[in-house]
Tab-separated table of C-alpha atoms in Angstrom:
chain	number	residue	atom	x	y	z
A	1	MET	CA	-0.484	34.749	8.561
A	2	ASN	CA	0.690	31.241	9.540
A	3	VAL	CA	-2.146	28.702	8.732
A	4	LEU	CA	-1.331	25.043	9.716
A	5	PRO	CA	-3.083	21.981	8.613
A	6	PRO	CA	-5.277	20.248	11.061
A	7	SER	CA	-3.605	17.921	13.582
A	8	ILE	CA	-3.874	14.223	13.362
A	9	ALA	CA	-3.985	14.141	17.046
A	10	ASP	CA	-7.539	15.650	17.026
A	11	LEU	CA	-8.995	12.778	14.840
A	12	THR	CA	-10.051	9.331	16.013
A	13	ASP	CA	-9.342	6.214	14.004
A	14	ASP	CA	-12.759	6.232	12.585
A	15	ASP	CA	-12.384	9.977	11.497
A	16	LEU	CA	-9.182	8.989	9.716
A	17	ILE	CA	-10.860	6.045	7.923
A	18	ALA	CA	-13.603	8.155	6.735
A	19	LEU	CA	-11.251	10.979	5.740
A	20	TYR	CA	-9.147	8.486	3.671
A	21	GLY	CA	-12.204	7.194	1.997
A	22	ALA	CA	-11.363	3.713	3.062
A	23	VAL	CA	-14.513	2.068	4.083
A	24	PRO	CA	-15.425	-1.421	2.536
A	25	PHE	CA	-17.697	-1.602	-0.426
A	26	GLY	CA	-21.391	-0.658	0.261
A	27	ALA	CA	-20.676	0.172	3.930
A	28	ALA	CA	-23.195	2.589	5.469
A	29	GLN	CA	-20.430	5.067	6.282
A	30	VAL	CA	-20.050	5.963	2.699
A	31	GLY	CA	-21.414	9.328	1.849
A	32	ASP	CA	-22.202	11.160	-1.427
A	33	GLY	CA	-18.866	12.884	-1.882
A	34	LEU	CA	-15.137	11.780	-2.532
A	35	GLU	CA	-15.481	8.629	-0.513
A	36	ALA	CA	-18.482	7.456	-2.590
A	37	ARG	CA	-16.708	8.080	-5.737
A	38	VAL	CA	-13.654	6.293	-4.567
A	39	ASP	CA	-15.805	3.439	-3.379
A	40	SER	CA	-17.505	3.227	-6.685
A	41	ALA	CA	-14.383	3.202	-8.681
A	42	ALA	CA	-12.749	0.476	-6.290
A	43	SER	CA	-15.836	-1.852	-6.804
A	44	ALA	CA	-15.744	-1.557	-10.555
A	45	GLY	CA	-12.138	-2.205	-11.230
A	46	GLY	CA	-10.178	-2.037	-8.126
A	47	TRP	CA	-8.518	0.761	-6.327
A	48	LEU	CA	-4.622	0.960	-6.088
A	49	ARG	CA	-3.378	2.953	-3.200
A	50	VAL	CA	0.282	3.541	-2.586
A	51	ASN	CA	1.760	4.425	0.674
A	52	PHE	CA	5.282	5.954	1.103
A	53	VAL	CA	7.177	8.135	3.392
A	54	SER	CA	10.010	10.676	2.254
A	55	THR	CA	12.438	13.239	3.710
A	56	LEU	CA	12.109	16.862	2.743
A	57	ASP	CA	14.841	16.355	0.313
A	58	GLY	CA	13.182	13.419	-1.478
A	59	SER	CA	14.907	10.476	0.156
A	60	ALA	CA	12.598	7.445	0.729
A	61	SER	CA	14.889	6.042	3.310
A	62	ALA	CA	17.390	7.002	6.134
A	63	GLY	CA	20.186	4.711	6.265
A	64	GLY	CA	18.854	2.405	3.689
A	65	VAL	CA	15.526	1.700	5.561
A	66	THR	CA	12.249	3.628	6.255
A	67	ALA	CA	12.145	2.992	9.982
A	68	GLY	CA	14.049	6.129	10.793
A	69	ILE	CA	11.625	8.574	9.313
A	70	GLY	CA	7.841	9.221	9.544
A	71	GLY	CA	7.261	8.782	13.274
A	72	PRO	CA	4.272	7.384	15.194
A	73	ASP	CA	1.728	9.329	13.216
A	74	ASP	CA	2.861	7.795	10.075
A	75	LEU	CA	2.693	4.425	11.710
A	76	ARG	CA	-0.881	5.026	12.825
A	77	VAL	CA	-2.023	5.877	9.373
A	78	PHE	CA	0.051	2.934	7.847
A	79	ASP	CA	-1.815	0.571	10.196
A	80	LEU	CA	-5.232	1.901	9.436
A	81	LEU	CA	-4.523	1.724	5.583
A	82	ARG	CA	-3.622	-1.918	6.159
A	83	ARG	CA	-6.840	-2.316	8.244
A	84	VAL	CA	-9.164	-1.514	5.419
A	85	ALA	CA	-7.236	-3.300	2.497
A	86	ASP	CA	-8.168	-6.444	0.846
A	87	VAL	CA	-4.511	-7.140	-0.180
A	88	VAL	CA	-1.215	-5.619	0.728
A	89	LEU	CA	1.167	-5.477	-2.204
A	90	VAL	CA	4.885	-5.388	-1.907
A	91	ALA	CA	7.800	-6.029	-4.146
A	92	ALA	CA	10.129	-8.857	-2.907
A	93	GLY	CA	13.180	-6.614	-2.592
A	94	THR	CA	11.281	-4.406	-0.102
A	95	VAL	CA	10.112	-7.511	1.788
A	96	ARG	CA	13.692	-8.503	2.210
A	97	ASP	CA	15.166	-5.043	2.993
A	98	GLU	CA	12.498	-3.917	5.451
A	99	GLY	CA	12.379	-7.288	7.292
A	100	TYR	CA	8.669	-8.132	6.631
A	101	GLY	CA	7.112	-10.814	8.684
A	102	PRO	CA	3.737	-12.454	8.208
A	103	MET	CA	0.832	-10.164	7.156
A	104	ARG	CA	-0.906	-10.010	10.459
A	105	VAL	CA	-2.950	-6.810	11.373
A	106	ARG	CA	-3.514	-5.822	15.148
A	107	GLU	CA	-6.327	-7.372	17.356
A	108	SER	CA	-8.196	-3.995	17.054
A	109	ASP	CA	-8.033	-4.156	13.334
A	110	VAL	CA	-9.229	-7.815	13.242
A	111	ALA	CA	-12.230	-6.639	15.298
A	112	TRP	CA	-13.003	-3.763	12.998
A	113	ARG	CA	-12.797	-5.848	9.935
A	114	ARG	CA	-15.109	-8.530	11.349
A	115	ALA	CA	-17.630	-5.786	12.221
A	116	HIS	CA	-17.477	-4.659	8.531
A	117	GLY	CA	-17.896	-8.069	6.953
A	118	MET	CA	-14.163	-8.416	5.895
A	119	PRO	CA	-11.819	-11.405	6.679
A	120	ASP	CA	-9.653	-11.038	9.696
A	121	HIS	CA	-6.370	-10.272	7.824
A	122	PRO	CA	-5.504	-8.774	4.347
A	123	VAL	CA	-3.769	-11.181	1.837
A	124	PHE	CA	-0.053	-10.537	1.427
A	125	ALA	CA	0.715	-10.302	-2.258
A	126	ILE	CA	4.550	-10.368	-3.228
A	127	VAL	CA	5.856	-9.543	-6.511
A	128	SER	CA	9.121	-11.304	-7.720
A	129	GLY	CA	10.331	-11.966	-11.184
A	130	SER	CA	13.198	-14.220	-9.905
A	131	LEU	CA	11.294	-15.841	-7.144
A	132	SER	CA	14.261	-15.250	-4.852
A	133	LEU	CA	12.162	-15.957	-1.779
A	134	ASP	CA	12.631	-18.481	1.033
A	135	PRO	CA	9.677	-20.640	1.382
A	136	THR	CA	10.737	-21.447	4.998
A	137	SER	CA	10.377	-17.695	5.990
A	138	ASN	CA	7.860	-16.880	8.481
A	139	VAL	CA	6.305	-14.525	5.916
A	140	PHE	CA	4.907	-17.813	4.501
A	141	THR	CA	4.933	-20.443	7.431
A	142	GLU	CA	3.179	-18.109	9.836
A	143	ALA	CA	0.946	-16.333	7.480
A	144	PRO	CA	-2.675	-16.109	8.765
A	145	VAL	CA	-3.858	-16.098	4.979
A	146	ARG	CA	-2.194	-17.972	2.286
A	147	PRO	CA	0.068	-15.383	0.491
A	148	LEU	CA	0.112	-14.666	-3.244
A	149	VAL	CA	3.393	-14.635	-5.242
A	150	LEU	CA	3.144	-12.781	-8.490
A	151	THR	CA	5.785	-13.610	-11.124
A	152	SER	CA	6.223	-14.395	-14.679
A	153	SER	CA	6.191	-17.475	-16.769
A	154	VAL	CA	9.846	-17.596	-17.134
A	155	ALA	CA	10.457	-17.814	-13.497
A	156	PRO	CA	12.612	-20.732	-12.285
A	157	ALA	CA	10.455	-23.799	-12.198
A	158	ASP	CA	12.321	-25.231	-9.010
A	159	ARG	CA	11.549	-22.114	-7.019
A	160	ARG	CA	8.118	-21.863	-8.341
A	161	ALA	CA	7.529	-25.517	-7.081
A	162	ALA	CA	8.976	-24.790	-3.656
A	163	LEU	CA	6.987	-21.618	-3.249
A	164	SER	CA	3.777	-23.312	-4.445
A	165	GLU	CA	3.860	-25.319	-1.134
A	166	VAL	CA	3.223	-22.225	0.796
A	167	ALA	CA	1.714	-19.711	-1.556
A	168	ASP	CA	-0.323	-19.349	-4.508
A	169	VAL	CA	2.189	-18.538	-7.255
A	170	VAL	CA	0.563	-16.610	-10.161
A	171	ALA	CA	2.108	-15.876	-13.622
A	172	CYS	CA	1.529	-12.305	-14.522
A	173	GLY	CA	3.251	-11.937	-17.965
A	174	ASP	CA	5.418	-14.159	-20.137
A	175	ASP	CA	9.025	-12.883	-20.066
A	176	ARG	CA	8.605	-10.333	-17.296
A	177	VAL	CA	6.213	-9.340	-14.522
A	178	ASP	CA	3.525	-7.178	-16.169
A	179	VAL	CA	2.048	-4.790	-13.490
A	180	ALA	CA	-1.134	-4.411	-15.217
A	181	LEU	CA	-1.742	-8.083	-15.078
A	182	VAL	CA	-0.644	-7.969	-11.447
A	183	ARG	CA	-3.454	-5.567	-10.669
A	184	ALA	CA	-5.918	-7.622	-12.856
A	185	ALA	CA	-5.035	-10.828	-11.003
A	186	LEU	CA	-5.879	-9.277	-7.620
A	187	VAL	CA	-9.149	-7.886	-8.675
A	188	ASP	CA	-10.075	-11.062	-10.412
A	189	ARG	CA	-9.666	-12.765	-6.940
A	190	GLY	CA	-11.848	-10.197	-5.338
A	191	LEU	CA	-9.076	-8.184	-3.765
A	192	ALA	CA	-10.099	-4.876	-5.101
A	193	ARG	CA	-8.840	-2.603	-2.446
A	194	ILE	CA	-5.113	-2.890	-3.168
A	195	HIS	CA	-2.635	-1.246	-0.622
A	196	CYS	CA	0.761	-0.948	-2.262
A	197	GLU	CA	3.950	-0.415	0.107
A	198	GLY	CA	6.689	-0.449	-2.598
A	199	GLY	CA	9.395	-0.399	-3.300
A	200	PRO	CA	10.690	2.459	-5.625
A	201	SER	CA	11.314	0.267	-8.668
A	202	PHE	CA	7.930	-1.270	-8.386
A	203	LEU	CA	6.201	2.101	-7.894
A	204	GLY	CA	8.063	3.438	-10.869
A	205	SER	CA	6.539	0.465	-12.963
A	206	LEU	CA	3.051	1.339	-11.655
A	207	ILE	CA	3.562	5.056	-12.603
A	208	ALA	CA	4.674	4.087	-15.974
A	209	ALA	CA	1.572	1.963	-16.591
A	210	ASP	CA	-0.576	4.666	-15.136
A	211	LEU	CA	-1.982	2.377	-12.497
A	212	VAL	CA	-1.708	4.487	-9.309
A	213	ASP	CA	-5.115	5.717	-8.183
A	214	GLU	CA	-3.928	7.200	-4.919
A	215	LEU	CA	-0.674	8.224	-3.354
A	216	CYS	CA	-0.441	8.534	0.636
A	217	LEU	CA	2.815	10.331	1.216
A	218	THR	CA	4.223	11.186	4.720
A	219	VAL	CA	6.765	13.969	4.489
A	220	ASP	CA	9.294	13.935	7.354
A	221	PRO	CA	10.905	17.352	8.299
A	222	SER	CA	14.449	16.086	7.857
A	223	LEU	CA	17.122	16.328	5.252
A	224	GLU	CA	18.823	12.925	4.641
A	225	GLY	CA	21.346	13.940	1.948
A	226	GLY	CA	23.500	11.141	0.498
A	227	ALA	CA	22.363	8.775	-2.163
A	228	GLY	CA	19.048	7.827	-0.632
A	229	PRO	CA	16.460	6.495	-3.147
A	230	ARG	CA	13.538	8.452	-4.330
A	231	ILE	CA	10.040	6.957	-3.777
A	232	ALA	CA	10.052	5.863	-7.393
A	233	ARG	CA	12.701	4.715	-9.803
A	234	GLY	CA	12.401	4.456	-13.652
A	235	ALA	CA	10.901	6.597	-16.423
A	236	SER	CA	7.302	7.282	-17.323
A	237	PRO	CA	6.162	8.260	-20.801
A	238	GLU	CA	4.413	11.313	-19.382
A	239	LEU	CA	3.689	13.138	-16.063
A	240	ARG	CA	0.864	11.495	-13.976
A	241	ARG	CA	-1.105	14.402	-12.617
A	242	MET	CA	-2.503	14.055	-9.163
A	243	ARG	CA	-4.686	16.231	-6.955
A	244	LEU	CA	-4.415	17.138	-3.293
A	245	ALA	CA	-7.277	15.322	-1.264
A	246	HIS	CA	-5.867	16.494	2.200
A	247	VAL	CA	-3.060	17.396	4.517
A	248	LEU	CA	-2.649	16.429	8.142
A	249	ARG	CA	-0.104	17.699	10.579
A	250	GLY	CA	1.568	14.973	12.756
A	251	GLU	CA	3.961	15.092	15.599
A	252	GLY	CA	7.246	16.984	15.107
A	253	ASP	CA	5.824	18.762	12.108
A	254	VAL	CA	5.441	15.689	9.969
A	255	LEU	CA	2.977	16.123	7.076
A	256	LEU	CA	0.667	13.393	6.056
A	257	THR	CA	-0.784	14.069	2.524
A	258	ARG	CA	-3.107	12.201	0.256
A	259	TYR	CA	-3.323	12.587	-3.504
A	260	LEU	CA	-5.798	11.120	-5.939
A	261	ARG	CA	-5.392	10.751	-9.702
A	262	ARG	CA	-7.125	13.445	-11.658
A	263	PRO	CA	-10.102	12.193	-13.801
């Protein structure tokens, strides 16, 4: 018997937001089940959600970028996860490789956020140990909200000074970026719903530190072959067990999965 997961096409945006347990703290939509537990955990100490796409054979990119995999349903969920986030967290290498611009959500997302008592746009938080970022980039100059740059105390002083003109530069560690301090710095600023978009090395560091509360993984039905990266690089001292929250079927047999950390 062939049993397929529910189709994302049958769900409205509000259905998806409820399914992902992604309502703002204290909102009336939160029920007594999984969403309430996620909401309670997030309000207490932050909730770090990671969003990635992968091919069937485990590649996190096609031709070096993610744009060729995932499809429109992955993009739909991607936009909704940004809609409900306080902050979008990305490593500097991914910002450069994927051609990020200013962190600006769509008009429909702005309207939703206003209706739910949230600022118009999430904060853009960029992690960079070397501060190899261009302060004249539109990531900074056209940002609707002043970005955060999370670095270490040994980052070059001249680059720190230049970036401080266009962003809040925060030291999270002495001789290297400490991902636990990154998370703490965001939560301390009231940015408790953390939506992380990579990249693989940064995700590997989060896994090693056991900081990942949730993984949203889109599986594209393709075989990339070659030397494409996995969604995570680096070693962890132990396996981090997750449990499946849901699976949805997208256009072209794409699977949209959601995993939560085991208690």
